[in-house]
Amino acid sequence: MTTPDKNAVKRYLLSLQEQICSGLEDEDGEGRFIRDAWQRDETDQLGGGGISRVLRDGAVFEQAGVNFSHVTGSKMPPSATAHRPELAGRAFEAMGVSLVIHPHNPYVPTSHANVRFFIAEKEGSDPVWWFGGGFDLTPYYGNEQDCRHWHDISKTACLPFGEKVHPKFKQWCDDYFYLKHREEPRGIGGLFFDDLNEWGFEKSFDFMRSVGDHYLEAYLPIVSRRKTVAYGAREREFQLYRRGRYVEFNLVYDRGTLFGLQSGGRTESILMSMPPLVSWRYDWHPEPGSAEAELYEKYLKPREWATTPD
């Protein structure tokens, strides 16, 4: 297995953060990202830092957060060793870009993406490393064109790496972004992968870059088509209600959130994924035949959306 080039990964991640922030600012037209560089107080167990970039109250995006982090520790947190107990006690480095975009308009979906690299080391042993990440879409009002576009670009990102890659990572995404206590998906999925190292460093890194580089191509055309659609109080209330599902997933299931909190990460940066406004309603159900009901009946059902050929 090739020796990983941590510096190359870090350079790419920083450039990706810049690229995504620039693309989102151009689409918003008014909002600008603030830049908040932070450093952890160095201890025997924890170190590192990052750059949090947040746009709030733009013309299109109510809140958009794009984080870069590079953290180190002398001991892997439980969330990182749950599936790999042999790594418990190893020192680690984790770096990545993670983003969540919450739009004003309920007809523009929320989107999430992250790409990350972990390396766990122990004196006298070979380092153990892997890549992970993906992107997924959470619409409030379903749209066939948007869903097909999102999944077509997801598939395009995977095709250079083999015909079996997209079906595998699409299914993993459908399985991962699922709220078991609600018995429903968070959204319409996309891609999710983790523990990727069997291709060797160069190919695995190329795949992570392909996922990161295709995010804006997948999301911005959807934003452009939907950002001026008229909406009223009903749509806004439904958006705030559905955002509650986002909060529930991130706090109960999301491995990145759990890793950040368990590893002593920066709370403000970790929780920037939370929507700025959200609501819960007791035992609420959509009116039969409504556009809100259609989301559950047609769109929150895993299916093959992609139209591009293999």
mmCIF file of C-alpha atoms in Angstrom:
data_model
loop_
_atom_site.group_PDB
_atom_site.id
_atom_site.type_symbol
_atom_site.label_atom_id
_atom_site.label_comp_id
_atom_site.label_asym_id
_atom_site.label_seq_id
_atom_site.Cartn_x
_atom_site.Cartn_y
_atom_site.Cartn_z
ATOM 1 C CA MET A 1 0.000 0.000 0.000
ATOM 2 C CA THR A 2 1.462 3.381 -1.048
ATOM 3 C CA THR A 3 2.706 5.783 1.601
ATOM 4 C CA PRO A 4 0.109 8.513 2.109
ATOM 5 C CA ASP A 5 1.023 12.108 1.291
ATOM 6 C CA LYS A 6 -0.701 14.026 4.075
ATOM 7 C CA ASN A 7 0.481 17.402 2.800
ATOM 8 C CA ALA A 8 -1.042 16.827 -0.631
ATOM 9 C CA VAL A 9 -4.368 15.961 0.975
ATOM 10 C CA LYS A 10 -4.267 19.101 3.109
ATOM 11 C CA ARG A 11 -3.459 21.337 0.131
ATOM 12 C CA TYR A 12 -6.373 19.901 -1.811
ATOM 13 C CA LEU A 13 -8.812 20.315 1.071
ATOM 14 C CA LEU A 14 -7.902 23.958 1.574
ATOM 15 C CA SER A 15 -8.310 24.658 -2.152
ATOM 16 C CA LEU A 16 -11.655 22.826 -2.157
ATOM 17 C CA GLN A 17 -12.938 24.962 0.709
ATOM 18 C CA GLU A 18 -12.000 28.104 -1.207
ATOM 19 C CA GLN A 19 -13.562 26.827 -4.433
ATOM 20 C CA ILE A 20 -16.866 25.913 -2.774
ATOM 21 C CA CYS A 21 -17.157 29.181 -0.838
ATOM 22 C CA SER A 22 -16.485 31.172 -3.999
ATOM 23 C CA GLY A 23 -19.103 29.214 -5.968
ATOM 24 C CA LEU A 24 -21.751 29.633 -3.269
ATOM 25 C CA GLU A 25 -21.061 33.364 -2.945
ATOM 26 C CA ASP A 26 -21.468 33.807 -6.698
ATOM 27 C CA GLU A 27 -24.797 31.947 -6.617
ATOM 28 C CA ASP A 28 -26.061 33.898 -3.619
ATOM 29 C CA GLY A 29 -25.094 37.228 -5.109
ATOM 30 C CA GLU A 30 -25.126 39.149 -1.813
ATOM 31 C CA GLY A 31 -23.900 37.014 1.077
ATOM 32 C CA ARG A 32 -20.242 36.650 1.935
ATOM 33 C CA PHE A 33 -18.452 34.077 4.050
ATOM 34 C CA ILE A 34 -16.745 35.197 7.221
ATOM 35 C CA ARG A 35 -13.446 33.429 7.905
ATOM 36 C CA ASP A 36 -12.753 32.153 11.417
ATOM 37 C CA ALA A 37 -9.357 30.470 11.830
ATOM 38 C CA TRP A 38 -9.046 28.560 15.081
ATOM 39 C CA GLN A 39 -6.447 26.550 16.942
ATOM 40 C CA ARG A 40 -6.972 23.991 19.670
ATOM 41 C CA ASP A 41 -5.181 24.540 22.948
ATOM 42 C CA GLU A 42 -2.353 22.030 22.628
ATOM 43 C CA THR A 43 -2.308 19.300 25.259
ATOM 44 C CA ASP A 44 -0.608 15.932 25.506
ATOM 45 C CA GLN A 45 -3.677 14.366 23.907
ATOM 46 C CA LEU A 46 -5.125 16.936 21.480
ATOM 47 C CA GLY A 47 -3.883 19.404 18.905
ATOM 48 C CA GLY A 48 -4.571 20.971 15.552
ATOM 49 C CA GLY A 49 -7.039 23.547 14.290
ATOM 50 C CA GLY A 50 -8.985 24.633 11.300
ATOM 51 C CA ILE A 51 -10.804 27.320 9.345
ATOM 52 C CA SER A 52 -14.557 27.757 9.696
ATOM 53 C CA ARG A 53 -16.295 29.801 7.025
ATOM 54 C CA VAL A 54 -19.924 30.779 7.529
ATOM 55 C CA LEU A 55 -22.369 32.784 5.415
ATOM 56 C CA ARG A 56 -25.554 33.967 7.132
ATOM 57 C CA ASP A 57 -28.651 35.800 5.895
ATOM 58 C CA GLY A 58 -27.640 35.964 2.264
ATOM 59 C CA ALA A 59 -30.073 36.530 -0.584
ATOM 60 C CA VAL A 60 -30.364 32.779 -1.219
ATOM 61 C CA PHE A 61 -28.712 31.003 1.705
ATOM 62 C CA GLU A 62 -30.064 31.446 5.207
ATOM 63 C CA GLN A 63 -26.944 29.772 6.532
ATOM 64 C CA ALA A 64 -24.044 28.065 4.796
ATOM 65 C CA GLY A 65 -21.091 26.617 6.657
ATOM 66 C CA VAL A 66 -17.944 25.246 5.002
ATOM 67 C CA ASN A 67 -15.378 23.930 7.487
ATOM 68 C CA PHE A 68 -11.804 22.806 7.082
ATOM 69 C CA SER A 69 -10.256 21.028 10.059
ATOM 70 C CA HIS A 70 -6.968 19.277 10.738
ATOM 71 C CA VAL A 71 -6.887 17.797 14.214
ATOM 72 C CA THR A 72 -4.554 15.401 16.001
ATOM 73 C CA GLY A 73 -4.822 13.267 19.091
ATOM 74 C CA SER A 74 -2.920 10.656 21.032
ATOM 75 C CA LYS A 75 -5.916 8.332 21.257
ATOM 76 C CA MET A 76 -8.655 7.506 18.752
ATOM 77 C CA PRO A 77 -12.173 8.450 19.967
ATOM 78 C CA PRO A 78 -14.847 5.726 20.321
ATOM 79 C CA SER A 79 -16.764 6.821 17.191
ATOM 80 C CA ALA A 80 -13.677 6.111 15.048
ATOM 81 C CA THR A 81 -12.955 2.689 16.536
ATOM 82 C CA ALA A 82 -16.516 1.358 16.806
ATOM 83 C CA HIS A 83 -16.050 -0.691 13.634
ATOM 84 C CA ARG A 84 -12.278 -1.098 13.973
ATOM 85 C CA PRO A 85 -11.458 -1.923 17.601
ATOM 86 C CA GLU A 86 -7.888 -2.873 16.669
ATOM 87 C CA LEU A 87 -7.162 0.861 16.283
ATOM 88 C CA ALA A 88 -8.052 1.743 19.858
ATOM 89 C CA GLY A 89 -5.179 3.537 21.577
ATOM 90 C CA ARG A 90 -3.463 4.706 18.390
ATOM 91 C CA ALA A 91 -2.522 8.311 17.782
ATOM 92 C CA PHE A 92 -4.435 9.908 14.916
ATOM 93 C CA GLU A 93 -4.645 12.779 12.468
ATOM 94 C CA ALA A 94 -7.950 13.704 10.860
ATOM 95 C CA MET A 95 -8.443 16.341 8.195
ATOM 96 C CA GLY A 96 -11.387 17.201 6.043
ATOM 97 C CA VAL A 97 -13.829 19.654 4.565
ATOM 98 C CA SER A 98 -17.426 19.454 5.743
ATOM 99 C CA LEU A 99 -20.302 21.657 4.659
ATOM 100 C CA VAL A 100 -24.037 22.093 5.138
ATOM 101 C CA ILE A 101 -26.110 24.589 3.158
ATOM 102 C CA HIS A 102 -29.519 25.748 4.466
ATOM 103 C CA PRO A 103 -31.384 27.914 1.912
ATOM 104 C CA HIS A 104 -34.149 30.447 2.582
ATOM 105 C CA ASN A 105 -36.481 29.133 -0.108
ATOM 106 C CA PRO A 106 -38.197 25.822 0.782
ATOM 107 C CA TYR A 107 -38.047 24.823 -2.890
ATOM 108 C CA VAL A 108 -34.254 24.814 -2.723
ATOM 109 C CA PRO A 109 -33.027 21.638 -0.989
ATOM 110 C CA THR A 110 -30.581 21.591 1.876
ATOM 111 C CA SER A 111 -27.328 19.935 0.876
ATOM 112 C CA HIS A 112 -24.438 18.354 2.739
ATOM 113 C CA ALA A 113 -21.005 17.220 1.634
ATOM 114 C CA ASN A 114 -17.770 16.167 3.227
ATOM 115 C CA VAL A 115 -14.479 14.625 2.252
ATOM 116 C CA ARG A 116 -11.992 13.494 4.865
ATOM 117 C CA PHE A 117 -8.768 11.632 5.531
ATOM 118 C CA PHE A 118 -7.777 9.715 8.667
ATOM 119 C CA ILE A 119 -4.462 8.226 9.601
ATOM 120 C CA ALA A 120 -3.837 6.223 12.770
ATOM 121 C CA GLU A 121 -0.259 5.539 13.812
ATOM 122 C CA LYS A 122 1.540 3.496 16.423
ATOM 123 C CA GLU A 123 5.263 3.134 16.999
ATOM 124 C CA GLY A 124 6.591 -0.065 15.479
ATOM 125 C CA SER A 125 3.540 -0.559 13.239
ATOM 126 C CA ASP A 126 2.591 0.561 9.748
ATOM 127 C CA PRO A 127 0.190 3.508 9.652
ATOM 128 C CA VAL A 128 -3.453 2.716 8.990
ATOM 129 C CA TRP A 129 -5.213 5.312 6.837
ATOM 130 C CA TRP A 130 -8.429 5.757 4.944
ATOM 131 C CA PHE A 131 -10.587 8.243 3.062
ATOM 132 C CA GLY A 132 -14.270 8.897 3.516
ATOM 133 C CA GLY A 133 -16.990 11.308 2.534
ATOM 134 C CA GLY A 134 -19.786 11.891 0.063
ATOM 135 C CA PHE A 135 -22.688 14.244 -0.531
ATOM 136 C CA ASP A 136 -26.447 14.027 -0.072
ATOM 137 C CA LEU A 137 -29.517 16.149 -0.809
ATOM 138 C CA THR A 138 -32.457 16.912 1.483
ATOM 139 C CA PRO A 139 -35.396 18.449 -0.405
ATOM 140 C CA TYR A 140 -38.477 19.856 1.281
ATOM 141 C CA TYR A 141 -40.537 19.759 -1.909
ATOM 142 C CA GLY A 142 -39.545 17.029 -4.321
ATOM 143 C CA ASN A 143 -38.688 17.706 -7.941
ATOM 144 C CA GLU A 144 -37.970 14.957 -10.439
ATOM 145 C CA GLN A 145 -35.570 17.049 -12.528
ATOM 146 C CA ASP A 146 -33.507 18.025 -9.497
ATOM 147 C CA CYS A 147 -33.305 14.493 -8.157
ATOM 148 C CA ARG A 148 -32.194 13.080 -11.482
ATOM 149 C CA HIS A 149 -29.583 15.792 -11.951
ATOM 150 C CA TRP A 150 -28.170 15.258 -8.454
ATOM 151 C CA HIS A 151 -27.802 11.526 -8.977
ATOM 152 C CA ASP A 152 -26.505 11.862 -12.536
ATOM 153 C CA ILE A 153 -23.614 13.982 -11.256
ATOM 154 C CA SER A 154 -23.074 11.555 -8.372
ATOM 155 C CA LYS A 155 -22.750 8.762 -10.899
ATOM 156 C CA THR A 156 -20.440 10.818 -13.117
ATOM 157 C CA ALA A 157 -18.094 11.325 -10.166
ATOM 158 C CA CYS A 158 -17.814 7.553 -9.738
ATOM 159 C CA LEU A 159 -17.669 6.228 -13.305
ATOM 160 C CA PRO A 160 -13.886 6.563 -13.841
ATOM 161 C CA PHE A 161 -13.348 4.219 -10.888
ATOM 162 C CA GLY A 162 -15.415 1.275 -12.099
ATOM 163 C CA GLU A 163 -19.008 0.403 -12.860
ATOM 164 C CA LYS A 164 -19.637 -1.100 -9.412
ATOM 165 C CA VAL A 165 -18.555 1.984 -7.461
ATOM 166 C CA HIS A 166 -21.659 4.129 -7.893
ATOM 167 C CA PRO A 167 -24.225 1.424 -6.989
ATOM 168 C CA LYS A 168 -22.205 0.509 -3.900
ATOM 169 C CA PHE A 169 -21.767 4.044 -2.576
ATOM 170 C CA LYS A 170 -25.312 5.111 -3.511
ATOM 171 C CA GLN A 171 -26.686 2.194 -1.506
ATOM 172 C CA TRP A 172 -24.358 3.001 1.385
ATOM 173 C CA CYS A 173 -25.695 6.562 1.346
ATOM 174 C CA ASP A 174 -29.320 5.366 1.357
ATOM 175 C CA ASP A 175 -28.551 3.077 4.294
ATOM 176 C CA TYR A 176 -26.500 5.620 6.241
ATOM 177 C CA PHE A 177 -28.746 8.690 6.030
ATOM 178 C CA TYR A 178 -31.715 6.861 7.498
ATOM 179 C CA LEU A 179 -33.487 7.831 10.699
ATOM 180 C CA LYS A 180 -34.270 4.500 12.302
ATOM 181 C CA HIS A 181 -36.490 6.014 14.975
ATOM 182 C CA ARG A 182 -38.601 7.694 12.246
ATOM 183 C CA GLU A 183 -38.327 4.831 9.761
ATOM 184 C CA GLU A 184 -37.610 7.277 6.956
ATOM 185 C CA PRO A 185 -34.633 8.539 4.929
ATOM 186 C CA ARG A 186 -33.267 12.000 5.663
ATOM 187 C CA GLY A 187 -33.488 12.925 1.989
ATOM 188 C CA ILE A 188 -32.906 11.488 -1.484
ATOM 189 C CA GLY A 189 -29.332 10.352 -0.868
ATOM 190 C CA GLY A 190 -26.325 10.658 -3.142
ATOM 191 C CA LEU A 191 -22.973 9.102 -2.238
ATOM 192 C CA PHE A 192 -21.389 7.892 0.982
ATOM 193 C CA PHE A 193 -18.101 6.029 1.449
ATOM 194 C CA ASP A 194 -15.777 5.348 4.342
ATOM 195 C CA ASP A 195 -12.701 3.298 5.238
ATOM 196 C CA LEU A 196 -11.475 3.570 1.636
ATOM 197 C CA ASN A 197 -7.888 2.397 1.257
ATOM 198 C CA GLU A 198 -7.976 -0.838 -0.746
ATOM 199 C CA TRP A 199 -7.186 1.002 -4.000
ATOM 200 C CA GLY A 200 -3.924 2.387 -2.613
ATOM 201 C CA PHE A 201 -3.277 5.998 -1.754
ATOM 202 C CA GLU A 202 -3.201 7.621 -5.210
ATOM 203 C CA LYS A 203 -6.428 6.114 -6.560
ATOM 204 C CA SER A 204 -8.251 6.543 -3.242
ATOM 205 C CA PHE A 205 -7.158 10.185 -3.131
ATOM 206 C CA ASP A 206 -8.265 10.654 -6.752
ATOM 207 C CA PHE A 207 -11.701 9.339 -5.848
ATOM 208 C CA MET A 208 -12.040 11.640 -2.851
ATOM 209 C CA ARG A 209 -11.110 14.562 -5.118
ATOM 210 C CA SER A 210 -13.663 13.499 -7.710
ATOM 211 C CA VAL A 211 -16.405 13.535 -5.083
ATOM 212 C CA GLY A 212 -15.310 16.927 -3.751
ATOM 213 C CA ASP A 213 -14.931 18.447 -7.207
ATOM 214 C CA HIS A 214 -18.408 17.341 -8.367
ATOM 215 C CA TYR A 215 -20.341 18.828 -5.443
ATOM 216 C CA LEU A 216 -20.922 22.298 -6.918
ATOM 217 C CA GLU A 217 -21.775 20.799 -10.303
ATOM 218 C CA ALA A 218 -24.449 18.727 -8.569
ATOM 219 C CA TYR A 219 -25.902 21.459 -6.342
ATOM 220 C CA LEU A 220 -25.656 24.877 -7.996
ATOM 221 C CA PRO A 221 -27.901 24.166 -11.022
ATOM 222 C CA ILE A 222 -30.644 23.074 -8.610
ATOM 223 C CA VAL A 223 -30.234 26.242 -6.548
ATOM 224 C CA SER A 224 -30.311 28.374 -9.699
ATOM 225 C CA ARG A 225 -33.552 26.785 -10.924
ATOM 226 C CA ARG A 226 -35.442 26.986 -7.610
ATOM 227 C CA LYS A 227 -34.200 30.074 -5.740
ATOM 228 C CA THR A 228 -36.816 32.420 -7.229
ATOM 229 C CA VAL A 229 -39.850 30.085 -6.909
ATOM 230 C CA ALA A 230 -42.599 31.865 -4.966
ATOM 231 C CA TYR A 231 -43.517 30.436 -1.556
ATOM 232 C CA GLY A 232 -45.589 31.367 1.465
ATOM 233 C CA ALA A 233 -46.059 30.644 5.153
ATOM 234 C CA ARG A 234 -47.207 27.056 4.573
ATOM 235 C CA GLU A 235 -44.045 26.102 2.701
ATOM 236 C CA ARG A 236 -41.842 27.880 5.209
ATOM 237 C CA GLU A 237 -43.498 26.102 8.146
ATOM 238 C CA PHE A 238 -43.017 22.739 6.452
ATOM 239 C CA GLN A 239 -39.367 23.542 5.777
ATOM 240 C CA LEU A 240 -38.782 24.355 9.450
ATOM 241 C CA TYR A 241 -40.566 21.158 10.482
ATOM 242 C CA ARG A 242 -38.491 19.006 8.140
ATOM 243 C CA ARG A 243 -35.300 20.665 9.340
ATOM 244 C CA GLY A 244 -36.000 18.954 12.642
ATOM 245 C CA ARG A 245 -35.185 15.641 10.950
ATOM 246 C CA TYR A 246 -31.799 17.090 10.002
ATOM 247 C CA VAL A 247 -31.061 17.986 13.605
ATOM 248 C CA GLU A 248 -32.161 14.559 14.837
ATOM 249 C CA PHE A 249 -29.884 12.740 12.408
ATOM 250 C CA ASN A 250 -26.842 14.887 13.072
ATOM 251 C CA LEU A 251 -27.068 14.580 16.838
ATOM 252 C CA VAL A 252 -28.031 10.902 17.023
ATOM 253 C CA TYR A 253 -26.320 9.152 14.105
ATOM 254 C CA ASP A 254 -23.807 11.300 12.250
ATOM 255 C CA ARG A 255 -20.312 9.832 12.646
ATOM 256 C CA GLY A 256 -18.560 13.106 11.855
ATOM 257 C CA THR A 257 -20.482 15.012 14.527
ATOM 258 C CA LEU A 258 -19.858 12.280 17.090
ATOM 259 C CA PHE A 259 -16.166 12.096 16.183
ATOM 260 C CA GLY A 260 -15.781 15.838 16.546
ATOM 261 C CA LEU A 261 -17.489 15.997 19.919
ATOM 262 C CA GLN A 262 -15.759 12.892 21.306
ATOM 263 C CA SER A 263 -12.331 14.041 20.144
ATOM 264 C CA GLY A 264 -12.619 17.388 21.902
ATOM 265 C CA GLY A 265 -13.276 19.291 18.696
ATOM 266 C CA ARG A 266 -14.431 22.880 18.431
ATOM 267 C CA THR A 267 -18.140 22.861 19.247
ATOM 268 C CA GLU A 268 -19.022 25.988 17.250
ATOM 269 C CA SER A 269 -17.536 24.484 14.099
ATOM 270 C CA ILE A 270 -19.017 21.029 14.637
ATOM 271 C CA LEU A 271 -22.528 22.338 15.201
ATOM 272 C CA MET A 272 -22.492 24.841 12.337
ATOM 273 C CA SER A 273 -24.369 22.100 10.458
ATOM 274 C CA MET A 274 -27.475 22.855 12.508
ATOM 275 C CA PRO A 275 -30.155 24.958 10.773
ATOM 276 C CA PRO A 276 -30.557 28.503 12.122
ATOM 277 C CA LEU A 277 -34.319 28.030 12.636
ATOM 278 C CA VAL A 278 -36.206 24.764 13.164
ATOM 279 C CA SER A 279 -39.505 23.546 14.615
ATOM 280 C CA TRP A 280 -41.100 20.358 15.857
ATOM 281 C CA ARG A 281 -44.838 19.602 15.862
ATOM 282 C CA TYR A 282 -46.366 16.905 17.989
ATOM 283 C CA ASP A 283 -47.713 13.960 15.959
ATOM 284 C CA TRP A 284 -48.032 16.027 12.772
ATOM 285 C CA HIS A 285 -48.969 14.399 9.466
ATOM 286 C CA PRO A 286 -49.275 16.010 6.028
ATOM 287 C CA GLU A 287 -52.657 16.486 4.450
ATOM 288 C CA PRO A 288 -53.433 13.617 2.029
ATOM 289 C CA GLY A 289 -52.880 14.591 -1.581
ATOM 290 C CA SER A 290 -50.757 17.618 -0.668
ATOM 291 C CA ALA A 291 -47.305 18.534 -1.954
ATOM 292 C CA GLU A 292 -46.025 17.858 1.556
ATOM 293 C CA ALA A 293 -47.462 14.333 1.470
ATOM 294 C CA GLU A 294 -45.865 13.787 -1.946
ATOM 295 C CA LEU A 295 -42.413 14.266 -0.405
ATOM 296 C CA TYR A 296 -42.975 11.217 1.816
ATOM 297 C CA GLU A 297 -44.814 9.123 -0.735
ATOM 298 C CA LYS A 298 -42.626 9.700 -3.799
ATOM 299 C CA TYR A 299 -39.285 11.203 -2.854
ATOM 300 C CA LEU A 300 -38.362 9.737 0.534
ATOM 301 C CA LYS A 301 -38.247 6.311 -1.089
ATOM 302 C CA PRO A 302 -34.840 4.999 -2.179
ATOM 303 C CA ARG A 303 -34.825 4.424 -5.927
ATOM 304 C CA GLU A 304 -32.525 4.570 -8.934
ATOM 305 C CA TRP A 305 -32.673 8.219 -9.989
ATOM 306 C CA ALA A 306 -29.657 8.403 -12.316
ATOM 307 C CA THR A 307 -30.329 8.591 -16.047
ATOM 308 C CA THR A 308 -26.756 8.497 -17.336
ATOM 309 C CA PRO A 309 -25.606 5.189 -18.918
ATOM 310 C CA ASP A 310 -22.991 2.993 -17.250
#
